[in-house]
Structure formats: structure tokens, C-alpha cells
Coordinates of C-alpha atoms in Angstrom, one line a residue:
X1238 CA 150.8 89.3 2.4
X1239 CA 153.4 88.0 4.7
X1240 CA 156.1 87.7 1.6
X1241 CA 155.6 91.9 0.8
X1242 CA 158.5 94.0 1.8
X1243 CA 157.4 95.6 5.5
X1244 CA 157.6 99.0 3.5
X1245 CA 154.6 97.9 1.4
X1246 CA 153.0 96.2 4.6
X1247 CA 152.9 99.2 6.2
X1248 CA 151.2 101.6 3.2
X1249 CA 148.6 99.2 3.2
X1250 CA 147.9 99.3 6.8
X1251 CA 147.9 103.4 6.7
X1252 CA 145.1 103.3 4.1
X1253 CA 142.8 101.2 5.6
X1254 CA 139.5 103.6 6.7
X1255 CA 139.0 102.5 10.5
X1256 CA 140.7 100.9 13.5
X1257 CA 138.3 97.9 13.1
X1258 CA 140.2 96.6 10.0
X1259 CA 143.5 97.4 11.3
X1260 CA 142.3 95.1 14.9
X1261 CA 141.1 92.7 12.2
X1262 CA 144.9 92.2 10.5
X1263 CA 146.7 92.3 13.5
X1264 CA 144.9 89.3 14.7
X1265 CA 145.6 87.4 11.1
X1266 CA 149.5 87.9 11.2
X1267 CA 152.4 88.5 13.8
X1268 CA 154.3 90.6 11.3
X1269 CA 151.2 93.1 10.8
X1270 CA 150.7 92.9 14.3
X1271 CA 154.0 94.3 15.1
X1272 CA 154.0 96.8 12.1
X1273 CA 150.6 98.4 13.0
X1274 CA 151.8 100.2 16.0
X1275 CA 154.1 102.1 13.4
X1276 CA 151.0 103.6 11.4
X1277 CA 151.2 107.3 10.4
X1278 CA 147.0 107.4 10.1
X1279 CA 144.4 106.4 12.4
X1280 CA 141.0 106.2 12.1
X1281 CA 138.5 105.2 15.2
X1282 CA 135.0 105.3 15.1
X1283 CA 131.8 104.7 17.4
X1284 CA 130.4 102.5 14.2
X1285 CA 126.3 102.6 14.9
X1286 CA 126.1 99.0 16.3
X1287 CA 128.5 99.5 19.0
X1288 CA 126.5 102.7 20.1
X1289 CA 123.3 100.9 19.7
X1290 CA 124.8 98.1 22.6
X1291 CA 126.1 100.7 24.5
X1292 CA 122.7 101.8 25.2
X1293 CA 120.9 99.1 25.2
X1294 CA 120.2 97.2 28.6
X1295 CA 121.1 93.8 27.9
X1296 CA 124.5 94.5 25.9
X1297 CA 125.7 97.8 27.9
X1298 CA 127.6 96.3 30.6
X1299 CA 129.6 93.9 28.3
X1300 CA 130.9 96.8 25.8
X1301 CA 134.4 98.5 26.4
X1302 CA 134.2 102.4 26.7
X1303 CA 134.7 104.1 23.7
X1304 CA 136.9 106.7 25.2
X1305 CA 139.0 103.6 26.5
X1306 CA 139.0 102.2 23.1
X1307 CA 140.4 105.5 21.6
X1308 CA 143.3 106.2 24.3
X1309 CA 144.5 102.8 24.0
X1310 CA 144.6 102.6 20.2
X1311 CA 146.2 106.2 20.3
X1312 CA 149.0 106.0 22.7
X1313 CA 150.2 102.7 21.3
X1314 CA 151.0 104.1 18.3
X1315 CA 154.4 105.6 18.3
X1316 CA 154.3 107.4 14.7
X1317 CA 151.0 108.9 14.3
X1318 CA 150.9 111.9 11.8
X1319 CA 147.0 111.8 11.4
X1320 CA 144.1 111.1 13.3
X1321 CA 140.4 111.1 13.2
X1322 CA 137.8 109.9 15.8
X1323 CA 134.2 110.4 15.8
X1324 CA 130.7 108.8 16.2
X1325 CA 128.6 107.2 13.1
X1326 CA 125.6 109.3 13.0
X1327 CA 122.2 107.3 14.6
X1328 CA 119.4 108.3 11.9
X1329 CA 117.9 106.4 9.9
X1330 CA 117.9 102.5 11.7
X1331 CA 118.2 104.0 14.9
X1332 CA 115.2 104.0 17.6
X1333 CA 113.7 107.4 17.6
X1334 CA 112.9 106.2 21.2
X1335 CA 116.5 105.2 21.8
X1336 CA 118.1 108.6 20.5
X1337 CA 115.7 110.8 22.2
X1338 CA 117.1 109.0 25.3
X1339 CA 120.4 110.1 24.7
X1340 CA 119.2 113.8 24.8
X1341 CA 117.5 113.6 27.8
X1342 CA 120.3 111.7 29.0
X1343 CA 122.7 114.8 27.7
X1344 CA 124.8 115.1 30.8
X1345 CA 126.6 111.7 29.6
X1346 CA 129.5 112.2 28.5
X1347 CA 131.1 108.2 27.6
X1348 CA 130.9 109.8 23.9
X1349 CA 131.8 113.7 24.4
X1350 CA 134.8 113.2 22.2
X1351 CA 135.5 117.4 22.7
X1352 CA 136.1 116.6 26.4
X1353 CA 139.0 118.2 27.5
X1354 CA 139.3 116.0 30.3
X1355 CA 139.6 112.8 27.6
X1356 CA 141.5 114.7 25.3
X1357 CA 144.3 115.5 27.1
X1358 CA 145.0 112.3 28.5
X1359 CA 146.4 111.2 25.2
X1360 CA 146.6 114.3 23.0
X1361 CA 150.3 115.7 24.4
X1362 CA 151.8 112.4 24.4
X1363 CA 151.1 111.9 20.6
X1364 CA 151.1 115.6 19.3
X1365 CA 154.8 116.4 18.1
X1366 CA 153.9 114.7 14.9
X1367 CA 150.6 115.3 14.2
X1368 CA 149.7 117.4 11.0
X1369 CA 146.1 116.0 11.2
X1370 CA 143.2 115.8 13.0
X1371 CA 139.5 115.3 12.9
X1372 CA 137.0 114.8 15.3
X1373 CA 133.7 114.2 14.9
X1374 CA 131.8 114.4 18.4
X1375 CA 128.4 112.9 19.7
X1376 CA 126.2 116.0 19.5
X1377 CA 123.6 114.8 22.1
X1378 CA 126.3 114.8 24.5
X1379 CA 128.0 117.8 23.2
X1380 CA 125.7 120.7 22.6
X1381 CA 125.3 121.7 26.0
X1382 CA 129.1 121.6 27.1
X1383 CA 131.4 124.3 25.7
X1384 CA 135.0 123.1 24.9
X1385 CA 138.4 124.2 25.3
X1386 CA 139.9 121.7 23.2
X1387 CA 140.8 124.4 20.9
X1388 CA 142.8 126.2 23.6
X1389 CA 144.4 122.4 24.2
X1390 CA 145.1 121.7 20.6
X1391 CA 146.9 124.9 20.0
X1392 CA 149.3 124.6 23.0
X1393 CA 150.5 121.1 22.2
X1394 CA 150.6 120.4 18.4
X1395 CA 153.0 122.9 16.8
X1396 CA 152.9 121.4 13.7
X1397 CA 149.2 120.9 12.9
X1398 CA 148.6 121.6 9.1
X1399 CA 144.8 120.4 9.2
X1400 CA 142.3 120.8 12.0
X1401 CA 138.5 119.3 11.3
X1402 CA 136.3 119.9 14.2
X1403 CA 132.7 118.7 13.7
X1404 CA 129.2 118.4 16.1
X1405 CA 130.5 120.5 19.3
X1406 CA 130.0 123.6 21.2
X1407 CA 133.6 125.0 20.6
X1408 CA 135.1 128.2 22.9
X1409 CA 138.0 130.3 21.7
X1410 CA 139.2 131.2 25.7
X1411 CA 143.2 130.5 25.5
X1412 CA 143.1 129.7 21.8
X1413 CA 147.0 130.6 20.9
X1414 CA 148.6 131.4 16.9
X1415 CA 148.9 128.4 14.7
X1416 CA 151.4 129.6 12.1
X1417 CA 151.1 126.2 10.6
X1418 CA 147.6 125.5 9.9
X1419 CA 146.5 125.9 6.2
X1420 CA 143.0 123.8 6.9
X1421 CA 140.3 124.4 8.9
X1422 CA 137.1 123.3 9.0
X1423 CA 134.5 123.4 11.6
X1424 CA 131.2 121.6 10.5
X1425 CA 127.7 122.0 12.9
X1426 CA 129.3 123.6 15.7
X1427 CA 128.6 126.5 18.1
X1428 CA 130.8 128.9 18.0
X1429 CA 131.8 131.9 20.7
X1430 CA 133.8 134.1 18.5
X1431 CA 130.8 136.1 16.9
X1432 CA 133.3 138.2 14.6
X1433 CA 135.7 135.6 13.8
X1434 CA 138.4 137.6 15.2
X1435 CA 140.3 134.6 17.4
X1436 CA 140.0 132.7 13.8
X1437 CA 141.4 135.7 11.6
X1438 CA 143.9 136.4 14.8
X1439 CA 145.4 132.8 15.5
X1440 CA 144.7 131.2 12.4
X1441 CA 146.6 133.8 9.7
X1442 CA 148.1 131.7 7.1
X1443 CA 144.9 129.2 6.0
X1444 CA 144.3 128.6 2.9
X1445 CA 141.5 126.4 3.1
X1446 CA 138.5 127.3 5.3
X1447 CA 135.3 125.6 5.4
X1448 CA 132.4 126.9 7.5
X1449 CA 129.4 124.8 7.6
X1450 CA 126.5 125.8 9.5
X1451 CA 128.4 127.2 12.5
X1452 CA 126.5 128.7 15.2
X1453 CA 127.3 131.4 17.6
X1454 CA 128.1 134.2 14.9
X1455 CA 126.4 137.6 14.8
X1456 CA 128.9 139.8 12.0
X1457 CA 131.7 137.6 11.5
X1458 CA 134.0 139.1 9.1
X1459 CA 137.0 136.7 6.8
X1460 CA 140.2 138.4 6.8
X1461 CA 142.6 136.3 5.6
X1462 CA 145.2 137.3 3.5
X1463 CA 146.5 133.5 2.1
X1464 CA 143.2 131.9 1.9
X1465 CA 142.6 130.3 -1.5
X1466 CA 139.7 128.2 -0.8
X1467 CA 136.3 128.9 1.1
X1468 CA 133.1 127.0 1.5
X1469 CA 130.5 128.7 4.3
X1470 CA 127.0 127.6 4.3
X1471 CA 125.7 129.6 6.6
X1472 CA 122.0 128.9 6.6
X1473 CA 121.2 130.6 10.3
X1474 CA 122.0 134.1 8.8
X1475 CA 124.6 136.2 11.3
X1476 CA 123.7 139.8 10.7
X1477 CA 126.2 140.8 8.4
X1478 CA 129.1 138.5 6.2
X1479 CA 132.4 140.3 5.2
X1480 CA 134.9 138.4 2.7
X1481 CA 138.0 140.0 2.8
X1482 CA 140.5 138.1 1.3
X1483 CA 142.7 139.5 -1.6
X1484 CA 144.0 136.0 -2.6
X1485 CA 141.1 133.9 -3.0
X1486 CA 140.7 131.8 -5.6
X1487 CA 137.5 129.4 -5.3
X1488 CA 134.1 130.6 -2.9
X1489 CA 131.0 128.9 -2.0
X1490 CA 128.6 130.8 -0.4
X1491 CA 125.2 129.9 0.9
X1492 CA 123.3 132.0 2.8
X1493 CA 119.2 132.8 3.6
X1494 CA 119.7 136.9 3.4
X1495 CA 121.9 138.7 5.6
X1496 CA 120.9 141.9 6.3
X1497 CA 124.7 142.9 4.5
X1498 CA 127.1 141.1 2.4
X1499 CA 130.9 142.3 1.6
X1500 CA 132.7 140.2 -0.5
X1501 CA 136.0 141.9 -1.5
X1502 CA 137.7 138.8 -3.2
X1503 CA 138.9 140.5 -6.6
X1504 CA 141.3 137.3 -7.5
X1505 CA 138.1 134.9 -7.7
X1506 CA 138.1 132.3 -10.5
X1507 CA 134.9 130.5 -9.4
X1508 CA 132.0 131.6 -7.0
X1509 CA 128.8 129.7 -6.3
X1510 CA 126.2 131.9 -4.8
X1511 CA 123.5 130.8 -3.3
X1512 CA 121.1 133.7 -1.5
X1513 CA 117.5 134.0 -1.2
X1514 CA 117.3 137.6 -1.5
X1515 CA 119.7 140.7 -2.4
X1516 CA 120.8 142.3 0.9
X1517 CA 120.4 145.9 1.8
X1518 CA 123.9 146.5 2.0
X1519 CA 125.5 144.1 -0.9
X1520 CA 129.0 145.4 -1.5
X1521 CA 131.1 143.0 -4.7
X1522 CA 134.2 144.3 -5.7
X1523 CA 134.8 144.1 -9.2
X1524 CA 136.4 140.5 -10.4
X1525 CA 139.8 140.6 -12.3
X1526 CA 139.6 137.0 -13.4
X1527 CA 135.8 135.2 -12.5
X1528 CA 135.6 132.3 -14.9
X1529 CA 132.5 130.3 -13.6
X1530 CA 129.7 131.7 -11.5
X1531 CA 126.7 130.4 -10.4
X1532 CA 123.8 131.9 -8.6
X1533 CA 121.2 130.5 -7.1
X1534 CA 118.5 133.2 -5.5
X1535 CA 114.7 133.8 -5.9
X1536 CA 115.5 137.5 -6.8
X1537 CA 118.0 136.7 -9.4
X1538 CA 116.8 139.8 -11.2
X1539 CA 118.0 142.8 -8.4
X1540 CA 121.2 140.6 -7.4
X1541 CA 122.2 140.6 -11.3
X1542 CA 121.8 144.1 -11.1
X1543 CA 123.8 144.4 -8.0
X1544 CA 126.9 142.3 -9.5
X1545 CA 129.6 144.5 -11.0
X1546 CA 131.3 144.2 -14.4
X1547 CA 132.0 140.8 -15.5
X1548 CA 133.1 140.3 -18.8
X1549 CA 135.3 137.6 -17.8
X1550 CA 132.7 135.3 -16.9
X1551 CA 133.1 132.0 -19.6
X1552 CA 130.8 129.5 -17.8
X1553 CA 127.3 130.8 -16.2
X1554 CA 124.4 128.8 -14.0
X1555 CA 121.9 129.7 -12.8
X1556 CA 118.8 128.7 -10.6
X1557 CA 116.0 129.6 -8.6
X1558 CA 114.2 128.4 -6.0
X1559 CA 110.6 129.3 -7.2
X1560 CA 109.1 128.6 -10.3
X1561 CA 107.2 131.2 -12.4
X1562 CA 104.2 130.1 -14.5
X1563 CA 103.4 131.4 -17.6
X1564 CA 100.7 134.4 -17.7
X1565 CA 101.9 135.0 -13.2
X1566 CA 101.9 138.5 -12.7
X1567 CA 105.5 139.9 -13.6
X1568 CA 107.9 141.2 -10.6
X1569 CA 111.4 142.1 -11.1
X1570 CA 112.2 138.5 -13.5
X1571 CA 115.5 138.2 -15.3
X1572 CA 115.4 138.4 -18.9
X1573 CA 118.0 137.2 -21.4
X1574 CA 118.8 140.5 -22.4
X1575 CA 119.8 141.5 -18.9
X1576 CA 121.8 138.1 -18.8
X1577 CA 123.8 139.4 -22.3
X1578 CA 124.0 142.5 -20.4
X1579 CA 125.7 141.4 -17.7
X1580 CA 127.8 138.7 -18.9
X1581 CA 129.0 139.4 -22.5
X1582 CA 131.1 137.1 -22.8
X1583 CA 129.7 133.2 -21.5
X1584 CA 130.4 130.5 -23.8
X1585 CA 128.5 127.5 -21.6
X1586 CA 125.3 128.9 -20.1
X1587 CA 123.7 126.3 -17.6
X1588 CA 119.6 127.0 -16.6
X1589 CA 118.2 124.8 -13.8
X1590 CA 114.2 124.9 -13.7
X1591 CA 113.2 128.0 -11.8
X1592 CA 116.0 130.3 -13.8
X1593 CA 114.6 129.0 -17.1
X1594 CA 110.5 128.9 -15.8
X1595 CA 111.5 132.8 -15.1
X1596 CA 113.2 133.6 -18.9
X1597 CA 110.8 132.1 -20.4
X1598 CA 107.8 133.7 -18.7
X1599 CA 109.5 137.0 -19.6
X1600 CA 110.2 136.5 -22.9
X1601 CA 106.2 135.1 -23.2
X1602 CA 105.4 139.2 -22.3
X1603 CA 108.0 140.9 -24.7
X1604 CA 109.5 138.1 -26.4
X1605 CA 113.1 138.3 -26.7
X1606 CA 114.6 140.8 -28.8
X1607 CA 118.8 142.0 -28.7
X1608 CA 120.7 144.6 -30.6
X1609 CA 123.6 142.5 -30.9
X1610 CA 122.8 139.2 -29.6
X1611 CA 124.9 136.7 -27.7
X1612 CA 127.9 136.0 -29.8
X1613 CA 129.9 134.4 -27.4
X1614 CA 127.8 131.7 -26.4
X1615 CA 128.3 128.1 -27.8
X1616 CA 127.0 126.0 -25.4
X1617 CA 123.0 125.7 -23.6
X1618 CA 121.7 123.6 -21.0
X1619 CA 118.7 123.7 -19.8
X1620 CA 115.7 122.1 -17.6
X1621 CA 112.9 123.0 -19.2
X1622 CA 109.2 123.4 -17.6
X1623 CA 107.4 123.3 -20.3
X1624 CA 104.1 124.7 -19.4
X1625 CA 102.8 125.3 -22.8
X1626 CA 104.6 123.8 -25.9
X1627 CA 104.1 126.1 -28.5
X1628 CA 105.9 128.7 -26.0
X1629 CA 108.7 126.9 -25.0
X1630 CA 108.8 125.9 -28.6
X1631 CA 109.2 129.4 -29.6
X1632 CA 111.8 130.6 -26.5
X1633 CA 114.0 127.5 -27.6
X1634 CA 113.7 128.8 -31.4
X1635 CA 114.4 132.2 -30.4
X1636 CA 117.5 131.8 -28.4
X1637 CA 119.1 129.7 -31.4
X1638 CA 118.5 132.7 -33.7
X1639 CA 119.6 135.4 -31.4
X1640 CA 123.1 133.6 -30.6
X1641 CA 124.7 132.9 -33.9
X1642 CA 127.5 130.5 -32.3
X1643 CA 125.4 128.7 -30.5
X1644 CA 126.2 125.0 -31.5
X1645 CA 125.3 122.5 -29.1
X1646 CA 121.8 122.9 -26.9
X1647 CA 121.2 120.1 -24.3
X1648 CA 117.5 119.8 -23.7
X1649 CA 116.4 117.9 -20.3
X1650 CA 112.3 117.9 -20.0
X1651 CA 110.5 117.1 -17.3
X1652 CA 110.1 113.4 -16.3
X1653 CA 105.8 114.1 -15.6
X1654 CA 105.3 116.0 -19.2
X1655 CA 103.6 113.9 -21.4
X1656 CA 105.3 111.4 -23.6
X1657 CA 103.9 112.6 -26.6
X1658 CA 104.1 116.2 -25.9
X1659 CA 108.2 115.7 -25.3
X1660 CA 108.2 114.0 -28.5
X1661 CA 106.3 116.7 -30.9
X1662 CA 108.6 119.0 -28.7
X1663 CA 111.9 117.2 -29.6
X1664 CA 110.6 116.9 -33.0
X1665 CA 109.6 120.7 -33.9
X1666 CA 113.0 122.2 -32.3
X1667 CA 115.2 119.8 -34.4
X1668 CA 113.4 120.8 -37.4
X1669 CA 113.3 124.6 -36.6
X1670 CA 117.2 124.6 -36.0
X1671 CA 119.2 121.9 -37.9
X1672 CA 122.2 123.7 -37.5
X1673 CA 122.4 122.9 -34.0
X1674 CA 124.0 119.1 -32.0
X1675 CA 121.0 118.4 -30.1
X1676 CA 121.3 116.6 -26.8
X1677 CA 117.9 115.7 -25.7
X1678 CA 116.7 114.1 -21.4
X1679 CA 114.5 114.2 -18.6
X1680 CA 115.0 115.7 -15.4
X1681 CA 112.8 115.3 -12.0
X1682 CA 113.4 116.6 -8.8
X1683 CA 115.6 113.9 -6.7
X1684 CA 116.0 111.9 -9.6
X1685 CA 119.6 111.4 -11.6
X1686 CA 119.4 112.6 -15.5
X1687 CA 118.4 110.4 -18.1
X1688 CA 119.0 110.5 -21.9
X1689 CA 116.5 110.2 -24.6
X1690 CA 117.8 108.1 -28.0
X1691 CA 116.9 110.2 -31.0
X1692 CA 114.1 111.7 -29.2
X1693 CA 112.4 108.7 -28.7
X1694 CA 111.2 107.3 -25.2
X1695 CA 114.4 104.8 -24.3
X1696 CA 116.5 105.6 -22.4
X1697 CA 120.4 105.3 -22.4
X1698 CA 123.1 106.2 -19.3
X1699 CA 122.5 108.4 -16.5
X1700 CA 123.4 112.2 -17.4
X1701 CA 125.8 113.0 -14.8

């Protein structure tokens, strides 16, 4: 490696993942060595074996602080442009004794990597040329200390593009404009700006915002005019959730049910809605260009209903969480019809188990009848749950007939239904529509997709 030209030397060093395999080649040459204080990226993590010494009590007095660790690597690097420091997560091999330790023992802080204290020991010295950074703190140590490293991050690095803050209590107090940043994502953290008015405020020209599980919001409303991208799983439900963003492109929403939902995002290409129930107050704007949607709700019915127009819509999934069995007393299901209805114009339809359990229940009361049919649609995939053949036999026939264009129907059964029962399944359906490229499989819950050859019982690649 010693013969590359230091240009290539140094690429290589800014892609490797962690500070542990850049320690690693400065040790194995003098050239790399002297190159490696001129990376643009570095990555420093507590790896779980070094937090597993640092607590226990024959190995904790012989391990370097972490902090220590992280302000030496940091201020000995005279180019950095990214950064990202954080703490490997203890589950799984660690004690349970061991970690429930650490929470007692929450007023530690020789892994609070939001400390303001630590942070600005290094953090001015490095920041005129930062565009990046991530940090991923040590929530046993962090959820009961609110932060100002916000406030700190703001006032020194002018030309921050991305900001990543993950597993901390976070406070917005002295939190000034950052007319540069176009990515923010905050991931398991508390919150104190219950309206999202110091993100809206100091944070105008994002494009890229993701909000995963963050705590601390009551009616937090998005009004952003540049963001393009948004991803908020927000599974303890704030009160209300207002969208307002007249440029965005791409949404992800998850949510339990909020007692309103605003989403006034008329540019929208591709949403993914996932809601247990309608909310009282559920206020869509009509979509100009929605290409794929999918909705995942146990009241798929009333929040179909609730949608406005959209005859845009090309590519369609659906799901829901409970699955109806055939002869269950009928509540307010989805039907096919109301899916033609509604989306007139779906080429690709996509049913997961609990969205086709609930047509198909339906369609067992009234069958499945459709003035004009779906002529649009080409394309069917679904999980079947097939709770009595001849039924789903008949649904699968049905839906053939009914959408003339419909040419290719990928079939995944269920991994516990009999063997010979898939078979006669695969069998009849082949022979009742020949017109159609059959794609037959079997699904179960945790479990990747498999492929059935020629509706036999071997099985080929996973169905990603």
C-alpha cells in the first residue's frame, strides 16, 4: 500500500467505518501514520467490549476514558469535514445485571457524549469545516440530563449541512438559525420544543428531516417550505400532527392515532401511511402527483374514505394489522369496489395479509361485483390466508375476471397451510385463468419469501 499515490492513500483511510481501523494502519506504516491526521471523516465508537471493561471491576481501572479517547482523536485531526461518535448499543450479550447498573448508576456521565461540558472542549477548535455530524449518546446516562449541545452546535459550525442527533434529552434554549443545514435527524430523543417552532424557526431550508420516536411533543406542526424528504415515526402520539410543506416530495408517516392529522403536502410522489385508526380531525389535501401509496391501518375502510381524489395513484399497498376470518361479523371492511373507487387508476396493487383476510371476507358476503371493473390494473400481489379453499379459490378467480388487463398475479400462501391444500390451490387457479403469468410462494410472519417451482413443494431463491 506503501507504493499508492498519497491521494489514493488517503481515500482509503476516509472510508474506513471506525477509529479502530484507522489506529490499526497507523501502527502498520509511517506514511499512513502521517496521512491519517489529514482525514476528512471520522468515526469513534464505544464498541460493546470496551463498555463491557469499563464496567467491569477487574478491567475498569486499566481502560482509557472514552471521552479522552474521542478529544484526542478529534483535535489531532486538522481536516475534518465529518464526524460521528456514539456508543454500540448493550442488548443482546450484555448482562441484564450489568446494564441495569448503569441506570441506577445514571448520574455517570464517562459516556454522556451530549455533554456540553465534553463537547465543547473540542467542538470549536474543529468546527469551521465541519458539514457533518452524528452522535449517538449512551441513553442510561443521558435521559435524565437535558442538553444544550444544540445551542453549542449552532454557535460554532456555520457550515453544518447534516446534523444526526440520537439517544439524548435535547433543549432548544439558545438554539440560533442554521441557514445551511439541509439534514436533520433526531432519533430516540426528548425533545422541549413541543410545537416544533425552534425546528421550523432555525432550521428553514431542510430538506431532509427524519423524526423517529422523539419525545417531548404535544402538537408539533412541520412548516417547512424546502423539505423534500420526511420520515416521522411517531409511535407516542403528540395530540395533533400538521404537515405543512408545499414542496414535499417523499413522506413516511407512522403514527398510533392522533386525535388530528393535517397533511397539506400537495407535491407528494410517494407516502407510506401507517395509522391505527382515522383521526377525528383528518384533513389531506388533494395530491397533484401521488404515484405510490401505502397504508397500513386497522380501519382501512373510514381512512379510504377520508382520502381525497387520487387518480394518480399507479402503485397501491396495503395492510392491516388484524386479520378478519371468514363468517366474523362485518364492521366497516374495505371492499374492492371501494379500492376501484378510490384509486382508478393502479396498475401494481400490493395486499399484505390482513388487507387481503379483509377483501376477501367481504367479497365472501356479497361477492364482488363492478360496473366497469379495474381496467388499469396489470399487476397483483398478494399474501393470502387462506381460510377456506374453495373461497379464496373463488376471490382469486373473480378478481382475474373483473380486471381485464390483469396479467401477472403473484400468489404467496401461508408457510403453516397444508401442503396439499396449496397444491390443489395452485393447481385450480392456474386452470381457471390460463391467461394470466402466475408467480406462486409462501409467506410467514418473520420469515423472508420463498418461491414454489411449478407449484410444487421445492423451493427456489428468496423473494425479496
Amino acid at each position: 500500500m506503501d507504493n499508492l499515490p498519497p491521494p489514493v492513500q488517503l481515500e482509503i483511510l476516509n472510508r474506513l467505518n471506525e477509529s479502530a481501523d484507522l489506529a490499526r494502519c497507523r501502527m502498520a506504516s509511517k506514511t499512513l501514520n502521517a496521512l491519517s491526521f489529514e482525514v476528512r471523516t471520522l468515526n469513534i465508537f464505544c464498541s460493546f467490549q470496551r463498555w463491557y471493561k469499563s464496567r467491569a471491576p477487574e478491567t475498569k481501572s486499566q481502560m482509557t476514558p472514552f471521552k479522552l479517547i474521542v478529544e484526542k482523536l478529534l483535535l489531532s485531526s486538522k481536516n475534518l469535514e465529518s464526524i460521528s461518535i456514539g456508543v454500540e448499543k448493550p442488548w443482546g450479550d450484555a448482562s441484564d445485571e450489568v446494564f441495569t447498573d448503569d441506570f441506577s448508576n445514571r448520574y455517570e456521565d464517562d459516556l454522556y457524549l451530549s455533554d456540553v461540558d465534553f463537547v465543547s472542549g473540542w467542538l470549536p477548535k474543529i468546527a469551521g469545516r465541519l458539514k457533518s455530524i452524528t452522535i449517538g449518546d449512551y441513553w442510561p446516562q443521558s435521559s435524565s440530563r437535558k442538553s444544550k449541545i444544540l445551542s453549542l452546535i449552532s454557535s460554532c459550525c456555520n457550515h453544518l449541512v447534516e446534523l444526526d442527533m440520537g439517544s439524548a434529552c435535547l433543549s432548544v434554549e439558545g438554539l440560533k438559525p442554521m441557514l445551511m443545514l439541509t439534514n436533520l435527524t433526531l432519533e430516540f430523543v426528548k425533545l422541549d420544543d413541543k410545537d416544533l417552532n425552534k425546528v421550523n424557526e432555525c432550521f428553514p431550508f431542510l430538506q431532509v428531516l427524519n423524526l423517529i420516536v422523539v419525545g417531548g411533543l404535544r402538537e408539533p406542526k412541520v412548516n417547512l417550505l424546502h423539505l423534500k424528504t420526511c420520515k416521522w415515526y411517531a409511535f407516542k402520539d403528540p395530540f395533533s400532527l400538521t404537515i405543512n410543506t408545499p414542496n414535499l416530495v417523499e413522506l413516511d408517516l407512522r403514527c398510533v392515532k392522533p386525535r388530528s392529522l393535517i397533511l397539506k403536502a400537495p407535491l407528494l410522489s410517494t407516502l407510506h401511511l401507517s395509522i391505527e385508526k382515522a383521526s377525528k380531525v383528518f384533513e389531506v389535501e388533494k395530491f397533484l402527483s401521488l404515484k405510490y401509496l401505502h397504508i397500513e391501518s386497522s380501519d382501512l375502510s373510514n381512512l379510504i374514505k377520508l382520502f381525497p381524489e387520487c387518480k394518480t395513484v399507479e402503485d397501491l399497498e396495503l395492510d392491516s394489522p388484524k386479520w378478519v376470518e371468514l363468517g366474523s361479523v362485518l364492521r366497516e371492511n374495505v371492499n374492492f369496489e371501494k379500492l376501484m373507487s378510490a384509486f382508478p387508476n393502479v396498475s401494481c396493487l400490493v395486499l399484505r395479509p390482513g388487507a387481503w383476510s379483509e377483501l376477501e371476507t367481504c367479497f365472501l358476503v356479497g361477492g364482488l361485483e363492478a360496473r366497469n371493473g379495474w381496467k388499469t390494473l396489470k399487476q397483483l400481489v398478494a399474501h393470502l390466508v387462506v381460510y377456506e379453499l374453495e373461497t379464496t379459490r373463488s376471490f382469486i378467480s373473480s378478481i382475474s375476471e373483473q380486471c381485464t388487463s390483469l396479467s401477472d398475479m403473484t400468489m404467496l400462501v401461508h408457510r403453516d397451510i397444508a401442503c396439499n391444500v396449496r397444491n390443489h390451490l395452485i393447481i385450480s387457479c392456474m386452470g381457471d385463468c390460463p391467461r394470466i403469468r402466475w408467480r406462486w410462494g409462501m409467506w410467514k410472519e418473520e420469515e423472508k419469501d420463498t418461491w414454489i417451482c411449478d407449484g410444487m413443494c421445492s423451493y427456489n431463491a428468496a423473494y425479496q
